[in-house]
PDB file of C-alpha atoms in Angstrom:
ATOM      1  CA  UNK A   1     134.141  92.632  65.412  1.00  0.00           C
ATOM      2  CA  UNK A   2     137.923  92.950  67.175  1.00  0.00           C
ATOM      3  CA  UNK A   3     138.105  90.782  69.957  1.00  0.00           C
ATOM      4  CA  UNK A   4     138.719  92.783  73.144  1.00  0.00           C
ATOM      5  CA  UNK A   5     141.987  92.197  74.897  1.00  0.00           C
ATOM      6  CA  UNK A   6     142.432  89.940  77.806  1.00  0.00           C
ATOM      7  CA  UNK A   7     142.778  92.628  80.684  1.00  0.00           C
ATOM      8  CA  UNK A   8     139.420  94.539  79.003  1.00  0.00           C
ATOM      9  CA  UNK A   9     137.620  91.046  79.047  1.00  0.00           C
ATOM     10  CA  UNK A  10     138.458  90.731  82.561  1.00  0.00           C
ATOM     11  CA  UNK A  11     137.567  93.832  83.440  1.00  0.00           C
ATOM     12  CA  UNK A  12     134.007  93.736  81.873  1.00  0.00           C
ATOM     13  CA  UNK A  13     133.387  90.552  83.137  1.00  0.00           C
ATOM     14  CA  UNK A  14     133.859  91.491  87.268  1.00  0.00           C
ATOM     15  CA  UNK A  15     132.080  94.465  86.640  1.00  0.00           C
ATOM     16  CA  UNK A  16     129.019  92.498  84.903  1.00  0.00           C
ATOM     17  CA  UNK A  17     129.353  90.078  88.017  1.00  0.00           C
ATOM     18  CA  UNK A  18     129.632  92.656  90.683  1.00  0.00           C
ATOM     19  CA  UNK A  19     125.984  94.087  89.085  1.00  0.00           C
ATOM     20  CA  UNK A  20     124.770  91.017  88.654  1.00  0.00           C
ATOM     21  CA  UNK A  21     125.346  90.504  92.355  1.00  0.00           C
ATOM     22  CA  UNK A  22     124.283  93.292  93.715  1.00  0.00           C
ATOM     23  CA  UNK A  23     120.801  92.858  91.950  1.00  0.00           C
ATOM     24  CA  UNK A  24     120.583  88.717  92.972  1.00  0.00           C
ATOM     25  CA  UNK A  25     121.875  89.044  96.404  1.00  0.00           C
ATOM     26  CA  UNK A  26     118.838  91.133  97.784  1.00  0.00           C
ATOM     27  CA  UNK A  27     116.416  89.210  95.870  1.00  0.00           C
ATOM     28  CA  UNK A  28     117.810  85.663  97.106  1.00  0.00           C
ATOM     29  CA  UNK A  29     117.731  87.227 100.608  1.00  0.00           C
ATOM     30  CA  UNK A  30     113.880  88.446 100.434  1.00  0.00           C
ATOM     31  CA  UNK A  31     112.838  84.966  99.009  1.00  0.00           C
ATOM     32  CA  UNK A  32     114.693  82.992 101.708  1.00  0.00           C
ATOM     33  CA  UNK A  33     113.942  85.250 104.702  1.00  0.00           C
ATOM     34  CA  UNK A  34     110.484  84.582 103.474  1.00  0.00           C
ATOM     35  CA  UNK A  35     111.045  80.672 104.195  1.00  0.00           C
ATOM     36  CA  UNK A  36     113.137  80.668 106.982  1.00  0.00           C
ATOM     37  CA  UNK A  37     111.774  79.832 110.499  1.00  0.00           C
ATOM     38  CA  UNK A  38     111.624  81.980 113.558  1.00  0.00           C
ATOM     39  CA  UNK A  39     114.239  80.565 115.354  1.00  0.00           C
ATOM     40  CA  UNK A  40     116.753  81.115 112.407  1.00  0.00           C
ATOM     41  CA  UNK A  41     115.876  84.721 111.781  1.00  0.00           C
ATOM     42  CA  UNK A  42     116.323  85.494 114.820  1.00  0.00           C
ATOM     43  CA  UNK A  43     119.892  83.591 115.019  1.00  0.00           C
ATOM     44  CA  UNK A  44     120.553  85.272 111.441  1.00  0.00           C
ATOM     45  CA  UNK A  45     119.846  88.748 113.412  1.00  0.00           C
ATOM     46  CA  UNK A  46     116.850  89.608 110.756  1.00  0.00           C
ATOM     47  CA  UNK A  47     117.493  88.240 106.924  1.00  0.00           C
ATOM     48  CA  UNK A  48     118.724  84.979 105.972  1.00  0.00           C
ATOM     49  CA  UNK A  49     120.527  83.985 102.956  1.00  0.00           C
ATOM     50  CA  UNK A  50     120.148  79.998 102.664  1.00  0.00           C
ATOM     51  CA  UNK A  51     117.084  78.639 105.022  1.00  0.00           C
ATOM     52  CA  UNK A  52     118.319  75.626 106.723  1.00  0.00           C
ATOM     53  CA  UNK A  53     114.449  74.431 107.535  1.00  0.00           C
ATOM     54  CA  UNK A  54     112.344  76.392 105.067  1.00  0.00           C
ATOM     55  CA  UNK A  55     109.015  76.382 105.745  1.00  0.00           C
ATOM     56  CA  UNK A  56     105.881  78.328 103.690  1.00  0.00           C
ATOM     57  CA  UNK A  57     104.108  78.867 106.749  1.00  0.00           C
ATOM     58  CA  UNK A  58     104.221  83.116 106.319  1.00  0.00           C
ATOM     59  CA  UNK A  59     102.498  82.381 102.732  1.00  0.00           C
ATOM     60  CA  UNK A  60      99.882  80.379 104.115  1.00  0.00           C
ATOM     61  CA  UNK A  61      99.489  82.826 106.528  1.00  0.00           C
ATOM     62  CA  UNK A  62      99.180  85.318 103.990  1.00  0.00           C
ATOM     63  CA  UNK A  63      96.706  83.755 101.542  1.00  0.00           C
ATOM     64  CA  UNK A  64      94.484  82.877 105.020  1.00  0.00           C
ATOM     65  CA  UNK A  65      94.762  86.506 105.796  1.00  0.00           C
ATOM     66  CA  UNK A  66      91.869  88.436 104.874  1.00  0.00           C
ATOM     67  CA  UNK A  67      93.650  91.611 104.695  1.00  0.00           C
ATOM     68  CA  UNK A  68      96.677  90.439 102.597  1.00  0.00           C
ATOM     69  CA  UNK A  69      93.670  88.491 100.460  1.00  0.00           C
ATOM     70  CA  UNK A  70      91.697  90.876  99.441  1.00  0.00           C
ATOM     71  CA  UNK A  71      94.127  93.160  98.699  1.00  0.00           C
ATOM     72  CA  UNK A  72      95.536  91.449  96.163  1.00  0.00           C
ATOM     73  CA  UNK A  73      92.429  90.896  94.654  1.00  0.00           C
ATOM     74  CA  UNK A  74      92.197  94.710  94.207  1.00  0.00           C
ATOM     75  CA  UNK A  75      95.137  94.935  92.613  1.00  0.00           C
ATOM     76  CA  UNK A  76      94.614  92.349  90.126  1.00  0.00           C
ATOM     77  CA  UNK A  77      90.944  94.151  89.265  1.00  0.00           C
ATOM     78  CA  UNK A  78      92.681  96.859  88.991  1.00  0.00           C
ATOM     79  CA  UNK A  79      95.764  95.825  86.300  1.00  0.00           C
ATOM     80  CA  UNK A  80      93.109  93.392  84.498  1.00  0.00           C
ATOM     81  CA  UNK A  81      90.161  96.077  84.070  1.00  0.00           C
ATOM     82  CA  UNK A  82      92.946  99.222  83.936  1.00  0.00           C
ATOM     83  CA  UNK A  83      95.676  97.816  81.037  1.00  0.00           C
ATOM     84  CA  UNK A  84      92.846  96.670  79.248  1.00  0.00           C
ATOM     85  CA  UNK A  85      90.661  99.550  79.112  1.00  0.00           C
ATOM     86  CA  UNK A  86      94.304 101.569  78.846  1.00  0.00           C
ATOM     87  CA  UNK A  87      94.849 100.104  75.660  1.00  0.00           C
ATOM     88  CA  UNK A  88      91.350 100.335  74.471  1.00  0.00           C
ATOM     89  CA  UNK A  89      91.383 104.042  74.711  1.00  0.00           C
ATOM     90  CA  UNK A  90      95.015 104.013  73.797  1.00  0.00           C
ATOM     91  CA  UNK A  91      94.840 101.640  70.538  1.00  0.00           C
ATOM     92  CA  UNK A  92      91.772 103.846  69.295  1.00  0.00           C
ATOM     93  CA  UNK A  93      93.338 107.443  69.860  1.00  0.00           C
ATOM     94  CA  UNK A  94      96.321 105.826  68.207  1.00  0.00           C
ATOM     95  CA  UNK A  95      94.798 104.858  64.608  1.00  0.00           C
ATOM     96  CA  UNK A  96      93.075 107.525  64.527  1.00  0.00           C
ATOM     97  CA  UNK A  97      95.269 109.912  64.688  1.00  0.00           C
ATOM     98  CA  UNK A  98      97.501 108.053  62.652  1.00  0.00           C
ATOM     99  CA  UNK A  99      95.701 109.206  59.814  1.00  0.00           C
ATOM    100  CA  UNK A 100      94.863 112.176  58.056  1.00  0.00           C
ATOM    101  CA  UNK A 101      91.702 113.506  59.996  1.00  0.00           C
ATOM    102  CA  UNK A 102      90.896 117.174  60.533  1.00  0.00           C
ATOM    103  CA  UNK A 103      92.179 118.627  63.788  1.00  0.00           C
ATOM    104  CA  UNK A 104      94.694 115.627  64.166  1.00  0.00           C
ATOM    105  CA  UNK A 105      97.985 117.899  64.499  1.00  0.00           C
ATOM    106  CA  UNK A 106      95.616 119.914  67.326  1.00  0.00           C
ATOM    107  CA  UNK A 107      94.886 116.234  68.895  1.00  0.00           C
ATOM    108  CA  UNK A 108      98.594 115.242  68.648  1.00  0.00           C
ATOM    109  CA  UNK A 109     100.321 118.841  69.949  1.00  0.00           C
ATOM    110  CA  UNK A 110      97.557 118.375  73.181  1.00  0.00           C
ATOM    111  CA  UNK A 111      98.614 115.013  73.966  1.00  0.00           C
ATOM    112  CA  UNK A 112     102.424 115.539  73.382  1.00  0.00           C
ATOM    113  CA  UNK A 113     102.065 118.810  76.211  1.00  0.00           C
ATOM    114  CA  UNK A 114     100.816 116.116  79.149  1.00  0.00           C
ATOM    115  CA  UNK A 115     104.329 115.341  78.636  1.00  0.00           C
ATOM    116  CA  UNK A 116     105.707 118.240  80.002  1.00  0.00           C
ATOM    117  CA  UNK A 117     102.965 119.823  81.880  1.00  0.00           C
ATOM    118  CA  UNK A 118     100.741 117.763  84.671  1.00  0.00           C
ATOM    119  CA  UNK A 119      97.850 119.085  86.206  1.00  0.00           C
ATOM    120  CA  UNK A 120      99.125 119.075  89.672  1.00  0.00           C
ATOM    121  CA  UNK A 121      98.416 117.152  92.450  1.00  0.00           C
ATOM    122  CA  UNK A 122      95.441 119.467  94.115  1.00  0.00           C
ATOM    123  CA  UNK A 123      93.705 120.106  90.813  1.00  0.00           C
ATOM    124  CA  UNK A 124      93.470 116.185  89.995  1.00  0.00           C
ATOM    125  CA  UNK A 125      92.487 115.139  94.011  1.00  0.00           C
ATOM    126  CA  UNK A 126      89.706 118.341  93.286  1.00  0.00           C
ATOM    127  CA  UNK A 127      88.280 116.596  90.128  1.00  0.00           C
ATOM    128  CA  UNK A 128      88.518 113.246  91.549  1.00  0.00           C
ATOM    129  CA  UNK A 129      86.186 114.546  94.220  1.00  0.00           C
ATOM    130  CA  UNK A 130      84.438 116.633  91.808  1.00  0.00           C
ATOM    131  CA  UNK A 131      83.524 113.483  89.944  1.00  0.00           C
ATOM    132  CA  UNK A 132      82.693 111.572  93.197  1.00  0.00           C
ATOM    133  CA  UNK A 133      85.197 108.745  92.752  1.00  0.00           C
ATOM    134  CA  UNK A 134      86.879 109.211  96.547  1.00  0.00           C
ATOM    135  CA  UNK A 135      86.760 105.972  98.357  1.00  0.00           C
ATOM    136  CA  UNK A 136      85.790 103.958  94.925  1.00  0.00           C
ATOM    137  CA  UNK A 137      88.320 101.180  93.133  1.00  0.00           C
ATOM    138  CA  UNK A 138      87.820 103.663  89.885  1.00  0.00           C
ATOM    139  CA  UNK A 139      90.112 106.576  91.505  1.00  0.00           C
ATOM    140  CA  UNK A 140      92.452 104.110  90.998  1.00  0.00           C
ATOM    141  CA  UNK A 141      91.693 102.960  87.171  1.00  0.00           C
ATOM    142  CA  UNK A 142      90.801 105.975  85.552  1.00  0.00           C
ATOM    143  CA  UNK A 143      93.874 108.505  86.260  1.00  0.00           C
ATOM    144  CA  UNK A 144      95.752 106.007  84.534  1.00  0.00           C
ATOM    145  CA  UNK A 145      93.936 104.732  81.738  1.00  0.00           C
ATOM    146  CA  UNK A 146      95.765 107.106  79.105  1.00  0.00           C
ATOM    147  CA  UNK A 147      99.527 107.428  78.881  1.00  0.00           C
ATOM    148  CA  UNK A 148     101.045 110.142  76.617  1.00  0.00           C
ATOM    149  CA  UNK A 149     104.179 108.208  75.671  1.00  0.00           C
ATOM    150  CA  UNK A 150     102.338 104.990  74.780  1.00  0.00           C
ATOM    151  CA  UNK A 151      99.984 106.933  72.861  1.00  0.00           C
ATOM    152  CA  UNK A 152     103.731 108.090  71.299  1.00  0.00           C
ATOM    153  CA  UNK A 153     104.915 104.675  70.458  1.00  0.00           C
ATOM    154  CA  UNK A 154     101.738 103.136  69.570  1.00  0.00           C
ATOM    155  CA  UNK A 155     101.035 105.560  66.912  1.00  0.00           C
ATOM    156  CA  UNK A 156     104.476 105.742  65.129  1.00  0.00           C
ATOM    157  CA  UNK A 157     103.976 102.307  64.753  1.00  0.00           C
ATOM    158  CA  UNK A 158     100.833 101.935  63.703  1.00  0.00           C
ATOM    159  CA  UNK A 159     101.993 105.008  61.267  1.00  0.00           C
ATOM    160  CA  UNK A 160     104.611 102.286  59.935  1.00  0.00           C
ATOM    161  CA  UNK A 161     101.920  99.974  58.292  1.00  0.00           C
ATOM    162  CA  UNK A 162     101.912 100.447  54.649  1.00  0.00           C
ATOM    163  CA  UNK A 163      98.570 102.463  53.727  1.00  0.00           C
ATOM    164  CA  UNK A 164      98.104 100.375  50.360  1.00  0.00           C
ATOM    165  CA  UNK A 165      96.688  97.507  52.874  1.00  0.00           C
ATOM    166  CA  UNK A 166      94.263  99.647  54.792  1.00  0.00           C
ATOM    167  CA  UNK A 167      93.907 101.374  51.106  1.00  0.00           C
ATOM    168  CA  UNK A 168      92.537  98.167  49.556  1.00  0.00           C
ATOM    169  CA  UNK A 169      90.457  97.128  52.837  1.00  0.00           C
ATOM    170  CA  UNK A 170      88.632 100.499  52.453  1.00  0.00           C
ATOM    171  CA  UNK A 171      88.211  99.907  48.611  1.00  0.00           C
ATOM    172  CA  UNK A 172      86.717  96.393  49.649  1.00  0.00           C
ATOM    173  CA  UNK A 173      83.951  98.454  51.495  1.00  0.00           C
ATOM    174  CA  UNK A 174      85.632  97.663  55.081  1.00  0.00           C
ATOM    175  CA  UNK A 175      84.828 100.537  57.812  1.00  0.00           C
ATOM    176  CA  UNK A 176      87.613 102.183  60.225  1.00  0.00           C
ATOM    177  CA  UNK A 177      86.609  99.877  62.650  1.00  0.00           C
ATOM    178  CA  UNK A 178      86.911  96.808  60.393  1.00  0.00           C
ATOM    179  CA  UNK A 179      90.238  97.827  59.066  1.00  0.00           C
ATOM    180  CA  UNK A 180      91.507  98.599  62.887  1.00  0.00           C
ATOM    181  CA  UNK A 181      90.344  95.085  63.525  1.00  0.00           C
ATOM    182  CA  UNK A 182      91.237  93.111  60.445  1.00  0.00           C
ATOM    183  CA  UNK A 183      93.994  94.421  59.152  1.00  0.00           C
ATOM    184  CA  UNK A 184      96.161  96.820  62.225  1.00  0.00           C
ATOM    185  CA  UNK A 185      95.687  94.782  64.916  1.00  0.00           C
ATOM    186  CA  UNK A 186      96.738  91.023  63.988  1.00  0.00           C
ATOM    187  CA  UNK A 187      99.855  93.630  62.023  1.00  0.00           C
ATOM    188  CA  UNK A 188     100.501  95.101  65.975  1.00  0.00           C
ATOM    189  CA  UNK A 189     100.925  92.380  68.684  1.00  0.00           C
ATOM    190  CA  UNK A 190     104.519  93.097  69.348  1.00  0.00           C
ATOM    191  CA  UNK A 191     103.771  97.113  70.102  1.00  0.00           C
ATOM    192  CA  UNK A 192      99.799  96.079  71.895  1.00  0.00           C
ATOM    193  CA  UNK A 193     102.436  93.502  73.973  1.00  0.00           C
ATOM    194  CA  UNK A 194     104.736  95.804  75.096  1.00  0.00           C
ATOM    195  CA  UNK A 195     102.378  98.520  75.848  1.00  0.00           C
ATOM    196  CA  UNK A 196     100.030  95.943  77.560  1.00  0.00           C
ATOM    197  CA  UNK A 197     102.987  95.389  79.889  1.00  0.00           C
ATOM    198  CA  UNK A 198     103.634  99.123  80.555  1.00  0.00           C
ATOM    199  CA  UNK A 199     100.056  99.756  81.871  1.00  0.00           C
ATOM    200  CA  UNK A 200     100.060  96.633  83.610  1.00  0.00           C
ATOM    201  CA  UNK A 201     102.912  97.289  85.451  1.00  0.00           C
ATOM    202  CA  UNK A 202     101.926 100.529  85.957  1.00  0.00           C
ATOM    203  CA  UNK A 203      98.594  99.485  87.979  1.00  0.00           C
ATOM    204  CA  UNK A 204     100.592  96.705  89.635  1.00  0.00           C
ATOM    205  CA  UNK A 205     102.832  98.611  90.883  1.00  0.00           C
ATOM    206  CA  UNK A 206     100.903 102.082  91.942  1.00  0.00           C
ATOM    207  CA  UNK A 207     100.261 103.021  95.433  1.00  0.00           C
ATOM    208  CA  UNK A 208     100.185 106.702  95.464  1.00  0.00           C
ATOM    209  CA  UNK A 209      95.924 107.423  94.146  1.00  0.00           C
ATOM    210  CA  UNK A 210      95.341 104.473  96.378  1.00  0.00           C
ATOM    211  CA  UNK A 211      97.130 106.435  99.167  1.00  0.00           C
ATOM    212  CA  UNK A 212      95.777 109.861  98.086  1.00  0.00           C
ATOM    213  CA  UNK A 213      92.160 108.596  97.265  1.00  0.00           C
ATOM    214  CA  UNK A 214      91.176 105.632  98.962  1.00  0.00           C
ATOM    215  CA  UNK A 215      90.624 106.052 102.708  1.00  0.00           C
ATOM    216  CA  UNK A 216      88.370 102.431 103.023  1.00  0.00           C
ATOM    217  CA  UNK A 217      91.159  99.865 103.985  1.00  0.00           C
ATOM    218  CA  UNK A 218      89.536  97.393 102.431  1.00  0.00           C
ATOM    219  CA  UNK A 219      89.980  98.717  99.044  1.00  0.00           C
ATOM    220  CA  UNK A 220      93.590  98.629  99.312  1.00  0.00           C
ATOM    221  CA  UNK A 221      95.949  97.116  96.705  1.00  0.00           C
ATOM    222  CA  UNK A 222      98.638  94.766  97.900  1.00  0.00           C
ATOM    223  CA  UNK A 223     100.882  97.991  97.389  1.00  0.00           C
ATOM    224  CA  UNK A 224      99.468  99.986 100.373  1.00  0.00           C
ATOM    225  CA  UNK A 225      99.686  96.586 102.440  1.00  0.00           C
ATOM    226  CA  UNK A 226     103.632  96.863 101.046  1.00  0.00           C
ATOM    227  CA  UNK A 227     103.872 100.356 101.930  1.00  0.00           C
ATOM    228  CA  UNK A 228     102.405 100.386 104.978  1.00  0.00           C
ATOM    229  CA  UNK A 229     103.216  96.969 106.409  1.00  0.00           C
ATOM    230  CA  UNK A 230     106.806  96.799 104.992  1.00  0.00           C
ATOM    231  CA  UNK A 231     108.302  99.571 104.097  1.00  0.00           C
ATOM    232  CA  UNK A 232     107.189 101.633 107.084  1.00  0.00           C
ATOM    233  CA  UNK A 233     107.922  99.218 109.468  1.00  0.00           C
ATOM    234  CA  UNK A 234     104.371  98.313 110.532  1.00  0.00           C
ATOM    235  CA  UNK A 235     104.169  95.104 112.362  1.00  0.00           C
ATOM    236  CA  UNK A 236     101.241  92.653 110.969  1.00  0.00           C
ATOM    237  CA  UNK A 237      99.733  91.329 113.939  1.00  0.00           C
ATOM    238  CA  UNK A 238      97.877  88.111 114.255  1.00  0.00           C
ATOM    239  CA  UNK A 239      94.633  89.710 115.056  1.00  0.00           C
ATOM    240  CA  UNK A 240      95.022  92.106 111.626  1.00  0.00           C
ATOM    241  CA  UNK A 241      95.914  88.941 109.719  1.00  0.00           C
ATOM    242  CA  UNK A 242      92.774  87.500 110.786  1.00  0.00           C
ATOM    243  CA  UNK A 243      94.432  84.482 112.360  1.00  0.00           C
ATOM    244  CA  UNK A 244      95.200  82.453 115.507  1.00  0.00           C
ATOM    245  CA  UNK A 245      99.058  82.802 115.516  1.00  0.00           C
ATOM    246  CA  UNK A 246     101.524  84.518 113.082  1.00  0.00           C
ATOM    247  CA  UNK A 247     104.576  83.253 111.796  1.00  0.00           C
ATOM    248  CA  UNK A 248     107.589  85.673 112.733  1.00  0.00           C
ATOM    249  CA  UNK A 249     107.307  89.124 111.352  1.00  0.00           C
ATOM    250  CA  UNK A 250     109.949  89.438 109.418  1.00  0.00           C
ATOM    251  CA  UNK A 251     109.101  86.399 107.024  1.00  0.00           C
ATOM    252  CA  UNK A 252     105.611  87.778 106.759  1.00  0.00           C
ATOM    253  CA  UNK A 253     106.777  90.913 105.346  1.00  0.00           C
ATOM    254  CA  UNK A 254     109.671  89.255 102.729  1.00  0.00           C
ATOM    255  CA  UNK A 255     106.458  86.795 102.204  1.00  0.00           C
ATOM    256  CA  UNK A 256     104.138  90.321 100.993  1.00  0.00           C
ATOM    257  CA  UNK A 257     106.902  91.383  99.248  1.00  0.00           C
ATOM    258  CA  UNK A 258     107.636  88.240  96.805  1.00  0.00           C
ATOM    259  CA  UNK A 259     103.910  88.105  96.730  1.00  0.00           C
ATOM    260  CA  UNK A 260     103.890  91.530  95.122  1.00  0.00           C
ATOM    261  CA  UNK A 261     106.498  91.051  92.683  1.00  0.00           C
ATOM    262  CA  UNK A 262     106.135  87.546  91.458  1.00  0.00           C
ATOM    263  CA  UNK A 263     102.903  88.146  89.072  1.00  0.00           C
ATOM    264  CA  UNK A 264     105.399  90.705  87.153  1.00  0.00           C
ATOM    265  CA  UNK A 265     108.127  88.579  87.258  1.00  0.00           C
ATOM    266  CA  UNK A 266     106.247  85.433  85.682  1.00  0.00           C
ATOM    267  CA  UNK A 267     104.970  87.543  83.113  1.00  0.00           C
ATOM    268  CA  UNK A 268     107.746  89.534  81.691  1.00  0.00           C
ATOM    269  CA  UNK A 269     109.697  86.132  80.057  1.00  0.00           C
ATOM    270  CA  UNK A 270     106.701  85.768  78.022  1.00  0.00           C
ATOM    271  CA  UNK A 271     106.857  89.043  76.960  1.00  0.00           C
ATOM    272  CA  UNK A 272     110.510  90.131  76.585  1.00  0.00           C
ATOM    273  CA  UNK A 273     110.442  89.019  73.201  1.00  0.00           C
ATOM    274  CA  UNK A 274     108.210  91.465  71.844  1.00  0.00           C
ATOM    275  CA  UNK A 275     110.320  94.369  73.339  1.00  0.00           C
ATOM    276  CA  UNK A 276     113.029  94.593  70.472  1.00  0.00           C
ATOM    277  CA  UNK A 277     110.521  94.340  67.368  1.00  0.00           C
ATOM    278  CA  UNK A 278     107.759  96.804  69.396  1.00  0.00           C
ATOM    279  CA  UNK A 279     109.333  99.472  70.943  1.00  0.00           C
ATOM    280  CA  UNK A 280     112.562  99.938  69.027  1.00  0.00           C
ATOM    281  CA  UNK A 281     110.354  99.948  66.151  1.00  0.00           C
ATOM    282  CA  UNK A 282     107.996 102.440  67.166  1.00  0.00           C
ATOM    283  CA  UNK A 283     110.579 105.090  68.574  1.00  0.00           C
ATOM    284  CA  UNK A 284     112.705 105.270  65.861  1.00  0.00           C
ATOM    285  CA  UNK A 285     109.464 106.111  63.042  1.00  0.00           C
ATOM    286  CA  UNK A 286     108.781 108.778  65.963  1.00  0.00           C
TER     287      UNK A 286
END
């Protein structure tokens, strides 16, 4: 490979570091605002970039807080129970339609159209009612349990397994299920990682059915507590947080915020090295 010349290697480096800034600067300042006290938030006029005193007194407010609580035990109920029954329904739709089975092509053409054609926002609030999940944690599940372009990538890679092993499973006597178990699976954990991580941050990280659907505050995820609390501008007073005094807040809502991305965070590093092997792999054989 030619080496680049010195005044292109400078160039690419301040332009990597100006990015690089601009995405570690806001982050350092919601994680320290979070720890700062009172008094120096209010000197810093709002957000603080190095806390002098840091203190974690907005996160034990926080998890004390039944509101901020219980919350994010919704929203881990709903990633845990939604990516894995997402890749249940995904994983089987997947194999099977990775092989020759009559009415496959119809299958396939119906899910590739979701792609380009929703049902709308009235028609899907209609069938959730319809269906009678308003005001229940599985409005916020089900809507999501089936992704087109996973479906995509999951099959073309399942598609790239060489038939002669599911071949000679079947010739052993094994069933579909057997050889989906057996033989595709253990064969799949880079693609079933990577799409485990798209429907998990998926549910994580939705709001909008919970905002549409769910009118019983107490089945809020910790997104609507973001949304509402945070982003809106909504003050979280002591009485909401279901405690004597509150810490300033500002820290409380930088606090909600790391709260709601950290789980993410932590998991992608384990994670990121599947991405190369499971979705490069599965795009290109579609």
């Amino acid at each position: 490979m030619e080496k680049p010349s010195a005044p292109l290697a400078i160039a690419k480096t301040v332009v990597i570091a100006t990015i690089s800034l601009a995405v570690i600067v806001p982050m350092l300042v919601v994680v320290s605002t979070s720890f700062a006290s009172g008094e120096q938030i209010r000197d810093a006029g709002g957000y603080v970039l190095f806390p002098t005193d840091p203190t974690l007194e907005a996160y034990r407010t926080i998890f004390s807080s039944p509101l901020v609580f219980r919350s994010l035990g919704v929203s881990v109920f709903v990633t845990a129970v939604g990516t894995l029954l997402a890749l249940f329904v995904t994983i089987c739709m997947a194999y099977a339609l990775s092989r020759p089975v009559l009415g496959g092509k119809f299958m396939l053409m119906a899910i590739i159209l979701t792609l380009f054609f929703s049902p709308g926002l009235i028609p899907m609030f209609l069938m959730i009612k319809q269906l009678g999940l308003l005001n229940s944690i599985w409005s916020l599940i089900l809507p999501g349990a089936f992704a087109g372009f996973n479906f995509i990538v999951m099959r073309s890679f399942f598609m790239g397994i060489p038939t002669e092993l599911t071949e000679a499973a079947r010739i052993d006597g094994a069933s579909d299920f057997r050889i989906l178990r057996t033989v595709v699976l253990p064969l799949s954990k880079a693609v079933i990682a990577v799409i485990g991580l798209f429907y998990a941050v998926g549910f994580w990280n939705s709001f909008f059915n919970a905002m549409l659907y769910i009118n019983d505050q107490t089945l809020w995820p910790v997104q609507m507590i973001l949304r509402s609390y945070v982003i809106q501008g909504t003050s979280l007073t002591a009485d909401q947080l279901g405690v004597q005094q509150a810490p300033p807040p500002q820290s409380i809502k930088m606090a909600v915020v790391v709260v709601a991305l950290a789980p993410i965070v932590l998991v992608y590093p384990f994670l990121q090295k599947y991405f190369s092997k499971g979705v490069i792999t599965g795009a290109i054989k579609g």
